[in-house]
């Protein structure tokens, strides 16, 4: 029997294939924790002195997923929340921000994680976590959404999910899946020392997956911690102790001062953008969103120093905007806001 094919059907099939290809070419999958940050309504006070707290969604990998989506990119989040009011609220917020949540699981027996974040007078943070255990620590390997991981161009993760089982095994399995699928692996250790059993456990845990990454973002404080007290501003320390031959990009963030970058071909510094800080929560995550957004659309920037510098300037602007509002996700910028501050801003 002859089968007639409508040219429009072929066009539909072709456009569907192109859409799938576009997702694979730009999707950033973020793995790890999503939680509620409780931030004092006034700065410069201890938790006990705070008159009230503002509830805000947080968790570094979730912040990055929202940040990428808000910039106009494609992102997904993989993690676990409690089957409670906060858990459902967080997933709703991710969905409202166009983050793919097909990899999120709900745990009926554990609560969504909470973090109370104190803001010192200089805008820096101190944390008090409630995770005994929280749902994010209980994600298992069997619960991983394999298809989402395999679709990613970039697989981004931190180190907090390495602290306890079963999330540690789930994390390692997800890493293996992503690597086998040809994803770029992006690592922001996001050191939270109070969550680890000891400083030694934190150092060992963070470094246990260090060599697998393609892209690593660390702060000055994390360099000092990971190297046992070495000078974080010394390029030789970074190159000898932290850079790896397989790395495509290692970034050292310097807060308001900007960032340094190291690749296999070149290294340098990009100045920060001046901002009046209200709350630095989420600034590093906004920075990561900015650079991953740019890499997802143009992975050749690893070979072009000028384009890399432009992308890092964009990421610095993302961070600068975020510090001007309390909370992480509420403060993450749009692409238009970033372009506006870049055109008007002065560098540090």
Short mmCIF file of C-alpha atoms in Angstrom, two decimals:
data_model
loop_
_atom_site.label_atom_id
_atom_site.label_comp_id
_atom_site.label_asym_id
_atom_site.label_seq_id
_atom_site.Cartn_x
_atom_site.Cartn_y
_atom_site.Cartn_z
CA UNK A 1 0.00 0.00 0.00
CA UNK A 2 1.37 3.38 -0.97
CA UNK A 3 1.80 5.91 1.80
CA UNK A 4 1.45 9.58 1.04
CA UNK A 5 3.63 11.97 3.01
CA UNK A 6 2.62 15.56 3.49
CA UNK A 7 5.59 17.94 3.09
CA UNK A 8 4.31 19.72 6.18
CA UNK A 9 4.80 16.52 8.21
CA UNK A 10 8.44 16.37 7.14
CA UNK A 11 8.84 20.00 8.15
CA UNK A 12 7.27 19.25 11.55
CA UNK A 13 9.59 16.26 12.06
CA UNK A 14 12.57 18.35 11.02
CA UNK A 15 11.70 21.21 13.37
CA UNK A 16 11.15 18.73 16.20
CA UNK A 17 14.59 17.25 15.60
CA UNK A 18 16.09 20.74 15.51
CA UNK A 19 14.43 21.57 18.84
CA UNK A 20 15.90 18.44 20.42
CA UNK A 21 19.30 19.28 18.95
CA UNK A 22 19.02 22.83 20.28
CA UNK A 23 18.29 21.51 23.80
CA UNK A 24 21.30 19.20 23.66
CA UNK A 25 23.41 22.07 22.36
CA UNK A 26 22.53 24.47 25.18
CA UNK A 27 20.96 22.66 28.16
CA UNK A 28 22.66 23.14 31.54
CA UNK A 29 21.68 20.52 34.13
CA UNK A 30 22.32 21.49 37.75
CA UNK A 31 22.60 18.76 40.37
CA UNK A 32 22.36 19.12 44.16
CA UNK A 33 20.46 20.97 46.84
CA UNK A 34 17.54 23.37 46.85
CA UNK A 35 16.43 24.84 50.18
CA UNK A 36 14.85 27.76 52.01
CA UNK A 37 17.12 30.62 53.07
CA UNK A 38 15.87 32.68 56.00
CA UNK A 39 17.60 36.05 55.79
CA UNK A 40 17.33 38.77 58.51
CA UNK A 41 15.33 41.79 57.38
CA UNK A 42 18.11 44.02 58.70
CA UNK A 43 21.85 43.68 58.21
CA UNK A 44 24.68 43.57 60.71
CA UNK A 45 22.92 41.54 63.41
CA UNK A 46 23.27 38.02 64.82
CA UNK A 47 20.52 35.45 64.39
CA UNK A 48 19.39 36.04 67.96
CA UNK A 49 19.21 39.81 67.42
CA UNK A 50 17.31 39.65 64.11
CA UNK A 51 13.80 41.14 64.51
CA UNK A 52 12.43 39.10 61.57
CA UNK A 53 13.48 36.98 58.61
CA UNK A 54 12.64 37.08 54.92
CA UNK A 55 11.99 33.65 53.39
CA UNK A 56 13.80 33.09 50.11
CA UNK A 57 14.46 30.06 47.90
CA UNK A 58 18.12 29.06 47.73
CA UNK A 59 20.68 26.29 47.33
CA UNK A 60 23.61 26.90 45.00
CA UNK A 61 22.77 24.44 42.17
CA UNK A 62 19.13 25.58 42.13
CA UNK A 63 20.23 29.22 42.10
CA UNK A 64 22.43 28.52 39.06
CA UNK A 65 19.58 26.75 37.25
CA UNK A 66 17.25 29.71 37.78
CA UNK A 67 20.01 32.18 36.92
CA UNK A 68 20.63 30.53 33.54
CA UNK A 69 16.94 30.38 32.73
CA UNK A 70 16.40 34.00 33.73
CA UNK A 71 19.20 35.03 31.37
CA UNK A 72 17.34 33.28 28.56
CA UNK A 73 19.15 29.96 28.64
CA UNK A 74 17.92 26.38 29.01
CA UNK A 75 18.31 24.68 32.40
CA UNK A 76 17.17 21.70 34.45
CA UNK A 77 17.51 20.85 38.13
CA UNK A 78 18.06 17.40 39.64
CA UNK A 79 17.62 16.95 43.38
CA UNK A 80 15.24 16.06 46.17
CA UNK A 81 12.91 18.01 48.46
CA UNK A 82 10.53 17.08 51.22
CA UNK A 83 6.93 16.32 50.36
CA UNK A 84 6.00 19.39 52.41
CA UNK A 85 4.86 22.98 51.91
CA UNK A 86 8.40 24.28 51.44
CA UNK A 87 9.35 21.52 49.01
CA UNK A 88 6.35 22.13 46.79
CA UNK A 89 6.90 25.89 47.00
CA UNK A 90 10.51 25.51 45.83
CA UNK A 91 9.58 23.29 42.89
CA UNK A 92 6.82 25.74 41.91
CA UNK A 93 9.37 28.58 41.93
CA UNK A 94 11.76 26.58 39.75
CA UNK A 95 8.95 25.83 37.30
CA UNK A 96 7.82 29.48 37.29
CA UNK A 97 11.37 30.32 36.24
CA UNK A 98 11.23 27.81 33.36
CA UNK A 99 13.58 25.31 34.97
CA UNK A 100 12.96 21.68 33.92
CA UNK A 101 12.02 19.84 37.13
CA UNK A 102 11.50 16.36 35.71
CA UNK A 103 14.55 15.26 37.74
CA UNK A 104 13.20 16.50 41.09
CA UNK A 105 11.97 13.91 43.60
CA UNK A 106 9.76 14.36 46.70
CA UNK A 107 10.54 12.50 49.93
CA UNK A 108 7.52 11.80 52.19
CA UNK A 109 9.74 10.99 55.17
CA UNK A 110 12.20 13.91 55.25
CA UNK A 111 11.85 17.67 55.41
CA UNK A 112 13.09 20.25 52.95
CA UNK A 113 16.39 21.78 54.08
CA UNK A 114 16.43 25.16 55.84
CA UNK A 115 19.30 27.62 56.27
CA UNK A 116 19.35 30.73 58.42
CA UNK A 117 21.77 33.22 56.90
CA UNK A 118 23.10 36.12 58.97
CA UNK A 119 24.28 39.22 57.16
CA UNK A 120 27.23 40.99 58.73
CA UNK A 121 27.68 44.74 58.38
CA UNK A 122 29.95 44.19 55.37
CA UNK A 123 27.25 42.10 53.65
CA UNK A 124 29.09 38.79 54.13
CA UNK A 125 27.22 35.76 55.42
CA UNK A 126 27.22 33.25 58.25
CA UNK A 127 25.12 30.10 58.02
CA UNK A 128 23.05 27.94 60.39
CA UNK A 129 21.71 24.83 58.66
CA UNK A 130 18.81 22.51 59.57
CA UNK A 131 19.51 19.16 57.84
CA UNK A 132 19.01 16.16 60.18
CA UNK A 133 18.75 14.69 57.56
CA UNK A 134 17.00 16.82 54.98
CA UNK A 135 15.48 15.43 51.79
CA UNK A 136 18.32 16.61 49.52
CA UNK A 137 20.70 14.25 51.36
CA UNK A 138 18.50 11.25 50.52
CA UNK A 139 18.47 11.25 46.71
CA UNK A 140 19.42 7.77 45.48
CA UNK A 141 21.07 6.57 42.29
CA UNK A 142 17.85 4.80 41.24
CA UNK A 143 15.98 8.12 41.37
CA UNK A 144 18.24 9.86 38.83
CA UNK A 145 16.50 11.14 35.69
CA UNK A 146 19.00 9.67 33.24
CA UNK A 147 17.45 11.17 30.09
CA UNK A 148 17.81 14.71 31.40
CA UNK A 149 21.49 14.19 32.24
CA UNK A 150 22.20 12.69 28.83
CA UNK A 151 20.59 15.70 27.10
CA UNK A 152 22.87 18.21 28.82
CA UNK A 153 25.61 20.21 27.18
CA UNK A 154 26.88 21.19 30.66
CA UNK A 155 26.44 19.22 33.89
CA UNK A 156 26.97 21.51 36.90
CA UNK A 157 27.36 20.44 40.54
CA UNK A 158 28.80 21.34 43.94
CA UNK A 159 30.25 19.35 46.83
CA UNK A 160 27.49 19.41 49.47
CA UNK A 161 25.83 16.32 47.97
CA UNK A 162 29.10 14.42 48.58
CA UNK A 163 28.85 14.75 52.38
CA UNK A 164 26.42 11.92 53.13
CA UNK A 165 24.99 8.76 51.62
CA UNK A 166 22.92 8.05 49.63
CA UNK A 167 23.29 11.44 47.88
CA UNK A 168 27.05 10.86 47.50
CA UNK A 169 26.54 7.70 45.45
CA UNK A 170 23.82 9.41 43.43
CA UNK A 171 26.20 12.31 42.74
CA UNK A 172 29.02 10.02 41.59
CA UNK A 173 26.65 8.02 39.37
CA UNK A 174 25.28 11.22 37.81
CA UNK A 175 28.85 12.42 37.15
CA UNK A 176 29.65 9.17 35.35
CA UNK A 177 26.49 9.38 33.25
CA UNK A 178 27.25 12.98 32.29
CA UNK A 179 30.85 12.22 31.38
CA UNK A 180 29.84 9.22 29.27
CA UNK A 181 27.25 11.39 27.49
CA UNK A 182 29.96 13.89 26.53
CA UNK A 183 28.78 16.72 28.78
CA UNK A 184 31.10 19.48 29.95
CA UNK A 185 31.50 19.02 33.71
CA UNK A 186 31.25 22.22 35.76
CA UNK A 187 32.25 22.21 39.46
CA UNK A 188 31.72 24.88 42.09
CA UNK A 189 32.81 23.32 45.42
CA UNK A 190 30.80 25.91 47.36
CA UNK A 191 32.54 25.16 50.67
CA UNK A 192 30.17 25.08 53.65
CA UNK A 193 32.45 23.87 56.42
CA UNK A 194 29.75 23.52 59.15
CA UNK A 195 28.06 20.81 57.10
CA UNK A 196 31.13 18.53 56.97
CA UNK A 197 32.21 16.23 59.83
CA UNK A 198 35.65 17.90 59.91
CA UNK A 199 37.86 20.24 57.83
CA UNK A 200 39.86 17.19 56.70
CA UNK A 201 36.70 15.45 55.50
CA UNK A 202 35.71 18.59 53.61
CA UNK A 203 39.10 18.91 51.92
CA UNK A 204 39.21 15.21 50.99
CA UNK A 205 35.61 15.19 49.79
CA UNK A 206 35.97 18.28 47.61
CA UNK A 207 39.22 17.06 46.07
CA UNK A 208 37.93 13.51 45.51
CA UNK A 209 36.20 14.58 42.27
CA UNK A 210 38.44 17.56 41.44
CA UNK A 211 40.27 15.96 38.52
CA UNK A 212 37.07 15.01 36.66
CA UNK A 213 35.89 18.55 35.96
CA UNK A 214 36.30 20.58 32.78
CA UNK A 215 35.33 23.89 34.41
CA UNK A 216 36.02 24.81 38.05
CA UNK A 217 35.03 27.98 39.89
CA UNK A 218 36.56 28.67 43.33
CA UNK A 219 36.90 31.63 45.67
CA UNK A 220 39.99 33.02 47.35
CA UNK A 221 38.93 31.53 50.70
CA UNK A 222 38.50 28.12 49.11
CA UNK A 223 42.02 28.27 47.66
CA UNK A 224 43.43 29.01 51.12
CA UNK A 225 41.42 26.13 52.60
CA UNK A 226 42.18 23.56 49.90
CA UNK A 227 45.92 24.32 49.78
CA UNK A 228 46.37 24.35 53.56
CA UNK A 229 46.93 28.09 53.89
CA UNK A 230 48.76 29.10 50.72
CA UNK A 231 48.46 32.59 49.23
CA UNK A 232 45.27 32.66 47.10
CA UNK A 233 46.65 35.53 45.00
CA UNK A 234 49.74 33.59 43.89
CA UNK A 235 49.32 32.27 40.34
CA UNK A 236 51.92 29.59 40.97
CA UNK A 237 49.87 28.20 43.86
CA UNK A 238 46.80 27.95 41.63
CA UNK A 239 48.68 26.47 38.69
CA UNK A 240 50.76 23.96 40.65
CA UNK A 241 48.23 22.82 43.25
CA UNK A 242 44.79 23.28 41.69
CA UNK A 243 44.95 23.50 37.89
CA UNK A 244 44.85 20.19 36.00
CA UNK A 245 45.98 19.39 32.43
CA UNK A 246 42.44 18.38 31.45
CA UNK A 247 40.83 21.60 32.73
CA UNK A 248 39.33 23.84 30.09
CA UNK A 249 38.82 26.71 32.54
CA UNK A 250 39.61 27.45 36.19
CA UNK A 251 38.10 30.64 37.59
CA UNK A 252 39.03 32.30 40.87
CA UNK A 253 36.38 34.78 42.01
CA UNK A 254 37.51 37.79 44.03
CA UNK A 255 34.15 39.19 45.11
CA UNK A 256 33.67 42.82 44.10
CA UNK A 257 37.18 42.91 42.65
CA UNK A 258 36.29 40.60 39.76
CA UNK A 259 37.93 37.29 38.85
CA UNK A 260 41.04 35.58 37.55
CA UNK A 261 41.00 32.93 34.84
CA UNK A 262 43.31 30.09 33.86
CA UNK A 263 43.06 27.95 30.74
CA UNK A 264 45.47 25.63 28.95
CA UNK A 265 46.50 28.53 26.70
CA UNK A 266 46.24 31.73 28.70
CA UNK A 267 45.53 33.35 32.05
CA UNK A 268 44.50 36.80 33.22
CA UNK A 269 42.12 38.93 35.26
CA UNK A 270 38.83 40.68 34.60
CA UNK A 271 37.90 43.61 36.85
CA UNK A 272 34.67 43.62 38.80
CA UNK A 273 31.77 46.04 38.40
CA UNK A 274 31.03 48.54 41.16
CA UNK A 275 27.86 47.90 43.16
CA UNK A 276 26.41 48.88 46.52
CA UNK A 277 26.10 45.52 48.34
CA UNK A 278 23.03 44.76 50.41
CA UNK A 279 23.38 40.97 50.54
CA UNK A 280 26.09 38.83 48.92
CA UNK A 281 23.94 35.65 49.11
CA UNK A 282 23.82 34.12 45.66
CA UNK A 283 26.42 36.43 44.07
CA UNK A 284 28.76 33.54 43.29
CA UNK A 285 25.86 31.52 41.90
CA UNK A 286 24.83 34.44 39.70
CA UNK A 287 28.41 34.62 38.44
CA UNK A 288 28.37 30.89 37.62
CA UNK A 289 25.00 31.31 35.86
CA UNK A 290 26.48 34.06 33.73
CA UNK A 291 29.59 32.20 32.63
CA UNK A 292 27.77 28.88 32.02
CA UNK A 293 25.08 30.69 30.03
CA UNK A 294 27.78 32.09 27.77
CA UNK A 295 29.69 28.80 27.48
CA UNK A 296 26.47 26.89 26.66
CA UNK A 297 25.94 29.13 23.65
CA UNK A 298 29.62 29.33 22.63
CA UNK A 299 31.97 26.65 23.95
CA UNK A 300 34.76 27.94 21.68
CA UNK A 301 35.50 30.73 24.17
CA UNK A 302 38.07 28.43 25.79
CA UNK A 303 40.27 29.07 22.75
CA UNK A 304 39.54 32.79 22.32
CA UNK A 305 40.81 34.99 25.15
CA UNK A 306 38.88 38.09 24.09
CA UNK A 307 35.57 36.21 24.00
CA UNK A 308 36.39 34.59 27.34
CA UNK A 309 37.08 38.00 28.89
CA UNK A 310 33.77 39.31 27.52
CA UNK A 311 31.95 36.31 29.01
CA UNK A 312 33.63 36.82 32.40
CA UNK A 313 32.74 40.52 32.32
CA UNK A 314 29.14 39.44 31.73
CA UNK A 315 29.39 37.01 34.68
CA UNK A 316 30.85 39.75 36.91
CA UNK A 317 27.87 41.94 36.04
CA UNK A 318 25.48 39.12 37.00
CA UNK A 319 27.13 38.95 40.42
CA UNK A 320 27.11 42.73 40.88
CA UNK A 321 23.37 43.00 40.25
CA UNK A 322 22.59 40.15 42.65
CA UNK A 323 24.29 41.76 45.68
CA UNK A 324 21.96 44.76 45.44
CA UNK A 325 18.91 42.81 46.69
CA UNK A 326 18.30 40.44 49.61
CA UNK A 327 18.04 36.72 48.92
CA UNK A 328 19.51 34.69 46.06
CA UNK A 329 16.87 33.65 43.52
CA UNK A 330 14.79 36.85 43.82
CA UNK A 331 17.89 38.91 42.97
CA UNK A 332 19.12 36.95 39.93
CA UNK A 333 19.16 39.21 36.84
CA UNK A 334 17.74 39.07 33.34
CA UNK A 335 20.00 39.38 30.31
CA UNK A 336 18.62 42.88 29.68
CA UNK A 337 19.50 43.99 33.22
CA UNK A 338 23.04 42.67 32.79
CA UNK A 339 23.51 44.44 29.47
CA UNK A 340 22.23 47.66 31.00
CA UNK A 341 24.62 47.62 33.96
CA UNK A 342 27.51 46.68 31.67
CA UNK A 343 26.85 49.69 29.45
CA UNK A 344 26.60 52.10 32.40
CA UNK A 345 28.89 50.62 35.03
CA UNK A 346 32.41 51.48 36.10
CA UNK A 347 34.90 48.73 36.90
CA UNK A 348 36.64 48.25 40.23
#
